[in-house]
Short mmCIF file of C-alpha atoms in Angstrom, two decimals:
data_model
loop_
_atom_site.label_atom_id
_atom_site.label_comp_id
_atom_site.label_asym_id
_atom_site.label_seq_id
_atom_site.Cartn_x
_atom_site.Cartn_y
_atom_site.Cartn_z
CA MET A 1 -11.07 30.00 18.52
CA THR A 2 -11.10 27.29 20.78
CA GLN A 3 -14.61 24.80 20.89
CA SER A 4 -15.64 22.33 23.47
CA PHE A 5 -14.45 19.14 22.06
CA SER A 6 -11.84 16.75 21.92
CA VAL A 7 -9.76 14.89 19.37
CA VAL A 8 -8.74 10.99 19.54
CA THR A 9 -5.90 9.60 17.99
CA ILE A 10 -4.06 6.59 18.53
CA VAL A 11 -0.36 5.70 17.39
CA LYS A 12 2.71 3.47 17.95
CA GLY A 13 5.66 4.12 15.76
CA ARG A 14 4.27 6.88 13.37
CA THR A 15 5.84 9.82 15.73
CA ARG A 16 6.21 11.76 12.54
CA GLN A 17 3.27 11.57 11.49
CA LEU A 18 1.95 12.40 14.67
CA ARG A 19 3.58 15.82 14.79
CA ASN A 20 2.46 16.74 11.51
CA LEU A 21 -1.42 15.52 12.77
CA ILE A 22 -1.01 17.98 15.72
CA ARG A 23 0.87 20.63 13.52
CA SER A 24 -2.34 20.22 10.86
CA LEU A 25 -4.43 20.72 13.76
CA GLU A 26 -2.65 23.63 14.90
CA HIS A 27 -3.64 25.97 11.87
CA SER A 28 -7.25 24.89 12.45
CA ASN A 29 -9.75 27.94 12.47
CA VAL A 30 -11.31 26.03 15.00
CA LEU A 31 -8.85 24.66 17.78
CA PRO A 32 -9.91 21.38 20.01
CA ALA A 33 -10.19 21.71 23.74
CA GLU A 34 -7.98 18.68 24.37
CA VAL A 35 -6.17 16.22 22.28
CA VAL A 36 -5.91 12.79 23.77
CA VAL A 37 -3.07 10.62 22.35
CA VAL A 38 -3.31 6.45 23.45
CA TRP A 39 0.30 5.38 22.80
CA MET A 40 0.55 1.02 21.88
CA ALA A 41 4.11 1.71 23.14
CA SER A 42 5.85 2.30 26.44
CA PRO A 43 6.65 6.05 27.29
CA CYS A 44 9.21 7.80 24.92
CA GLU A 45 10.83 11.04 23.98
CA ASP A 46 7.95 11.57 21.73
CA SER A 47 5.27 10.70 24.10
CA LEU A 48 5.98 13.81 25.79
CA ILE A 49 5.04 16.23 23.02
CA THR A 50 3.43 19.01 23.62
CA SER A 51 1.55 22.21 21.77
CA GLN A 52 0.90 25.75 22.58
CA HIS A 53 -2.42 25.68 21.27
CA PHE A 54 -4.04 23.06 23.05
CA PRO A 55 -3.20 20.49 25.68
CA ILE A 56 -2.07 17.17 24.98
CA HIS A 57 -2.97 13.98 27.39
CA HIS A 58 -0.62 11.46 26.50
CA LYS A 59 -2.14 7.55 27.67
CA PHE A 60 -0.90 4.44 27.17
CA VAL A 61 -2.21 0.72 26.38
CA ALA A 62 1.04 -1.13 26.14
CA HIS A 63 0.90 -4.61 27.39
CA ASP A 64 -0.39 -6.01 23.82
CA THR A 65 1.03 -5.86 20.57
CA LEU A 66 -1.35 -4.08 18.19
CA PRO A 67 -4.18 -3.24 21.05
CA ILE A 68 -6.20 -0.94 18.19
CA PRO A 69 -9.64 -1.56 19.75
CA LYS A 70 -8.37 -0.92 23.72
CA ALA A 71 -6.69 1.94 22.75
CA ARG A 72 -9.63 3.61 20.65
CA ASN A 73 -11.67 2.98 23.93
CA LYS A 74 -8.95 4.48 26.40
CA GLY A 75 -8.95 7.62 24.01
CA PHE A 76 -12.82 8.01 23.92
CA LEU A 77 -13.55 7.41 27.67
CA GLY A 78 -11.04 9.26 28.61
CA ALA A 79 -12.18 11.96 26.79
CA HIS A 80 -13.42 15.28 28.81
CA TYR A 81 -15.78 16.83 26.45
CA ASP A 82 -19.45 15.68 24.60
CA LYS A 83 -18.43 15.20 21.21
CA ALA A 84 -15.47 13.80 19.64
CA VAL A 85 -13.58 13.65 16.73
CA TYR A 86 -11.33 10.42 15.84
CA LEU A 87 -8.61 11.20 13.73
CA ASP A 88 -5.75 8.36 12.21
CA VAL A 89 -2.82 9.52 13.12
CA ASP A 90 -1.86 9.52 9.54
CA CYS A 91 -4.05 12.75 8.89
CA ILE A 92 -4.08 16.13 7.80
CA CYS A 93 -6.84 18.46 8.28
CA SER A 94 -7.79 21.24 6.26
CA ALA A 95 -8.27 25.12 8.41
CA ASP A 96 -11.98 24.59 8.63
CA MET A 97 -12.48 20.56 8.66
CA LEU A 98 -12.90 20.54 12.49
CA GLU A 99 -15.63 23.25 12.35
CA HIS A 100 -17.40 21.23 9.59
CA ILE A 101 -17.15 17.77 11.45
CA VAL A 102 -18.28 19.52 14.60
CA GLN A 103 -20.85 21.37 13.28
CA SER A 104 -22.61 18.20 11.76
CA VAL A 105 -22.64 15.83 14.50
CA ILE A 106 -25.69 15.75 16.37
CA PRO A 107 -27.02 12.55 18.77
CA GLY A 108 -27.67 9.76 16.35
CA ARG A 109 -25.26 10.62 14.14
CA VAL A 110 -21.70 9.69 12.78
CA VAL A 111 -20.11 12.28 10.78
CA THR A 112 -17.18 10.79 8.54
CA THR A 113 -15.01 12.67 5.50
CA GLN A 114 -13.95 11.91 2.18
CA ILE A 115 -9.95 10.93 2.13
CA LYS A 116 -7.12 11.66 -0.60
CA TYR A 117 -3.78 10.13 -0.28
CA LEU A 118 -0.81 11.45 -0.56
CA GLU A 119 2.52 9.55 -2.16
CA VAL A 120 5.32 10.80 0.19
CA LEU A 121 5.77 11.81 4.05
CA PRO A 122 5.01 15.03 4.13
CA GLU A 123 8.16 17.55 5.30
CA HIS A 124 5.52 20.24 6.22
CA VAL A 125 1.66 20.73 6.87
CA ASP A 126 0.42 22.94 4.13
CA TYR A 127 -2.49 21.42 3.34
CA LYS A 128 -3.58 23.46 0.17
CA THR A 129 0.28 22.98 -1.11
CA LEU A 130 -0.49 19.19 -0.48
CA ALA A 131 -3.68 18.86 -1.47
CA LYS A 132 -2.82 19.40 -5.11
CA ASP A 133 -0.92 16.48 -5.15
CA ALA A 134 -2.94 14.35 -3.25
CA ILE A 135 -4.76 11.46 -5.52
CA ASP A 136 -8.02 9.76 -5.03
CA CYS A 137 -8.46 6.05 -4.62
CA PRO A 138 -9.91 4.74 -7.63
CA TYR A 139 -12.06 1.53 -6.20
CA THR A 140 -13.57 3.95 -3.18
CA PRO A 141 -17.27 4.40 -4.46
CA GLU A 142 -18.47 7.94 -4.73
CA GLN A 143 -21.42 8.71 -2.18
CA PRO A 144 -23.75 10.88 -1.72
CA LEU A 145 -22.72 14.26 0.52
CA ASN A 146 -24.87 16.01 3.58
CA GLN A 147 -27.02 13.23 3.86
CA PRO A 148 -27.54 9.11 5.68
CA ILE A 149 -25.30 6.97 3.59
CA SER A 150 -24.93 2.88 4.21
CA PHE A 151 -22.14 2.24 7.02
CA ARG A 152 -20.82 0.09 4.17
CA ALA A 153 -18.93 3.57 3.66
CA PHE A 154 -17.69 3.61 7.36
CA HIS A 155 -13.84 4.26 8.27
CA THR A 156 -11.93 5.15 10.85
CA THR A 157 -9.40 7.46 9.36
CA SER A 158 -11.56 10.36 10.38
CA PHE A 159 -15.03 9.95 12.28
CA ALA A 160 -16.88 12.33 14.76
CA LEU A 161 -19.89 11.43 17.25
CA TYR A 162 -21.04 12.20 20.57
CA ILE A 163 -19.28 10.22 23.61
CA ASN A 164 -23.11 9.37 24.63
CA ASP A 165 -23.92 7.58 21.19
CA PHE A 166 -19.88 5.97 21.20
CA GLU A 167 -20.84 4.55 24.84
CA ASN A 168 -24.31 3.71 23.91
CA VAL A 169 -23.27 1.45 21.18
CA GLY A 170 -20.61 0.33 23.30
CA GLY A 171 -17.13 1.47 21.79
CA PHE A 172 -14.81 -0.77 19.87
CA ASP A 173 -15.42 -4.95 20.84
CA GLU A 174 -12.27 -5.73 22.66
CA SER A 175 -12.78 -9.42 21.75
CA TYR A 176 -10.91 -8.33 18.10
CA CYS A 177 -7.16 -8.26 18.82
CA GLY A 178 -4.44 -6.68 16.99
CA PHE A 179 -5.24 -5.41 12.83
CA GLY A 180 -8.16 -5.76 11.25
CA VAL A 181 -12.41 -5.86 11.17
CA GLY A 182 -12.92 -4.05 14.75
CA ASP A 183 -13.96 -1.21 12.43
CA VAL A 184 -16.29 -2.92 10.48
CA ASP A 185 -18.02 -4.48 13.80
CA PHE A 186 -18.16 -0.90 14.72
CA ALA A 187 -20.04 0.16 11.79
CA ALA A 188 -22.34 -2.79 12.13
CA ARG A 189 -22.94 -1.68 15.54
CA CYS A 190 -23.64 1.63 14.97
CA GLU A 191 -26.72 0.54 12.05
CA ALA A 192 -27.80 -1.56 14.76
CA LYS A 193 -28.33 0.79 17.13
CA GLY A 194 -30.12 2.91 14.58
CA MET A 195 -27.87 5.76 14.00
CA HIS A 196 -26.77 7.44 10.81
CA LEU A 197 -23.76 7.63 8.73
CA PHE A 198 -22.76 11.28 6.98
CA MET A 199 -20.31 12.13 4.54
CA LEU A 200 -19.11 15.55 4.15
CA PRO A 201 -17.48 17.13 1.44
CA ASP A 202 -14.49 18.06 3.37
CA LYS A 203 -11.34 15.59 2.18
CA ILE A 204 -8.88 14.49 4.45
CA LEU A 205 -5.40 14.13 3.52
CA ARG A 206 -3.65 10.87 4.81
CA GLN A 207 -0.04 10.63 4.55
CA PHE A 208 1.89 8.14 3.08
CA HIS A 209 3.80 5.09 4.81
CA PRO A 210 4.65 1.48 3.54
CA ARG A 211 1.81 -1.37 3.73
CA VAL A 212 1.55 -4.74 2.55
CA ASP A 213 -1.15 -5.16 0.37
CA PRO A 214 -3.15 -7.78 0.97
CA PRO A 215 -2.00 -7.60 4.62
CA ILE A 216 -0.37 -10.72 4.99
CA ASN A 217 1.72 -9.77 7.69
CA HIS A 218 -1.75 -9.86 9.92
CA LEU A 219 -2.72 -12.74 8.85
CA SER A 220 -3.46 -14.26 12.10
CA ASP A 221 -5.30 -11.70 13.62
CA ILE A 222 -7.41 -11.01 10.57
CA VAL A 223 -8.14 -14.56 10.45
CA ASN A 224 -8.95 -14.70 14.37
CA ASN A 225 -10.99 -11.49 13.61
CA ALA A 226 -13.12 -12.54 10.83
CA GLU A 227 -14.23 -15.53 12.80
CA ILE A 228 -15.25 -13.32 15.61
CA PHE A 229 -17.37 -11.17 13.32
CA LYS A 230 -18.72 -14.53 11.66
CA ARG A 231 -20.14 -15.65 15.02
CA LYS A 232 -21.56 -12.28 15.98
CA TRP A 233 -23.02 -11.03 12.44
CA GLY A 234 -23.66 -14.37 10.60
CA GLN A 235 -21.24 -13.56 7.53
CA TYR A 236 -17.47 -12.85 6.95
CA PRO A 237 -16.36 -9.11 6.72
CA VAL A 238 -13.48 -8.13 4.59
CA LYS A 239 -14.01 -10.77 1.83
CA HIS A 240 -11.71 -9.11 -0.61
CA TRP A 241 -8.92 -10.35 1.71
CA LEU A 242 -10.15 -13.09 2.71
CA THR A 243 -10.16 -14.10 -1.12
CA GLU A 244 -6.68 -12.94 -1.79
CA PHE A 245 -5.27 -14.85 1.19
CA ALA A 246 -7.10 -18.47 -0.35
CA LYS A 247 -5.44 -17.51 -3.60
CA GLU A 248 -1.92 -17.46 -2.25
CA GLY A 249 -2.72 -20.79 -0.09
CA PHE A 250 -2.55 -19.03 3.35
CA ILE A 251 -6.40 -20.21 4.33
CA TYR A 252 -8.59 -22.57 2.91
CA GLU A 253 -10.77 -21.54 -0.66
CA GLU A 254 -13.67 -23.56 0.51
CA TYR A 255 -13.34 -21.44 4.20
CA PRO A 256 -17.18 -20.41 4.00
CA THR A 257 -18.23 -24.09 4.24
CA ARG A 258 -15.19 -25.32 6.19
CA GLY A 259 -14.42 -22.74 8.36
CA LEU A 260 -11.69 -20.04 8.70
CA ARG A 261 -8.50 -21.21 9.64
CA VAL A 262 -4.62 -20.33 9.11
CA ARG A 263 -3.45 -23.19 6.41
CA ARG A 264 0.23 -21.49 6.36
CA LEU A 265 1.55 -18.45 7.37
CA PRO A 266 3.47 -16.48 4.89
CA THR A 267 7.33 -16.21 4.99
CA GLN A 268 9.30 -13.32 5.17
CA ASP A 269 10.24 -13.13 1.53
CA GLU A 270 6.52 -13.35 0.46
CA ILE A 271 5.41 -10.74 3.23
CA HIS A 272 8.57 -8.25 1.48
CA ALA A 273 7.32 -9.51 -1.99
CA HIS A 274 3.79 -7.77 -1.04
CA MET A 275 4.85 -4.55 0.12
CA THR A 276 3.73 -1.42 -1.70
CA THR A 277 4.54 2.30 -2.31
CA ARG A 278 0.57 2.39 -3.51
CA PRO A 279 -0.76 5.20 -0.81
CA TYR A 280 -3.96 3.58 -0.60
#
């Protein structure tokens, strides 16, 4: 059964994850009226992917290295329906998750889900089978379900809201470039507008991909974006990352008083040493 809502996702190089996401959407009890895929790369064979279950609209924002806020905005503003569900390209959904999340969206509310992590990039999208081996992040505080919670629990892995609310908030601030902080700013502006965050019992699965922890490969982006956030909101975001950067000498430990700037860039050996197979 198709309902009148859009699914939005953005992608750069994770085409296998994208195909898995689309296959999981095809198995949903309630199908989206459209899927909007925004590519942070030039057109390629994978950007022609289609589905027999719903139209897929491919859009492109390829003039910057990693234009995450621009890509998200292009996806939401390119949606044709009143409600939009944003799913990270790494997501795999249960059969009833879309139905639950769309039913829970009302004006003034952002709806999100819990996350479980896969330790492999799956070859299939059988949610029930995959969920048996998925793990929780031990560092994520447990949140009350089906009631308003702090926007500190907001994440961009999966969330849904009315397009009118997205526009009222102003979308994602495109002053933020590349990786990090833009999601924290979006949550802060939702809260400032008086919106409410609801977390559902549903657990979305997040596909594995190698990553750098802490993300020193995105050091310059994070430092620049954190400074923008500080000027807007009067405090630094992502302090757990900044603390780790300071410990390793990439930024000054006195950044809260001296100002935040890059002290030195990581070497390729350091980036390689920080690669982790931990999924969260």
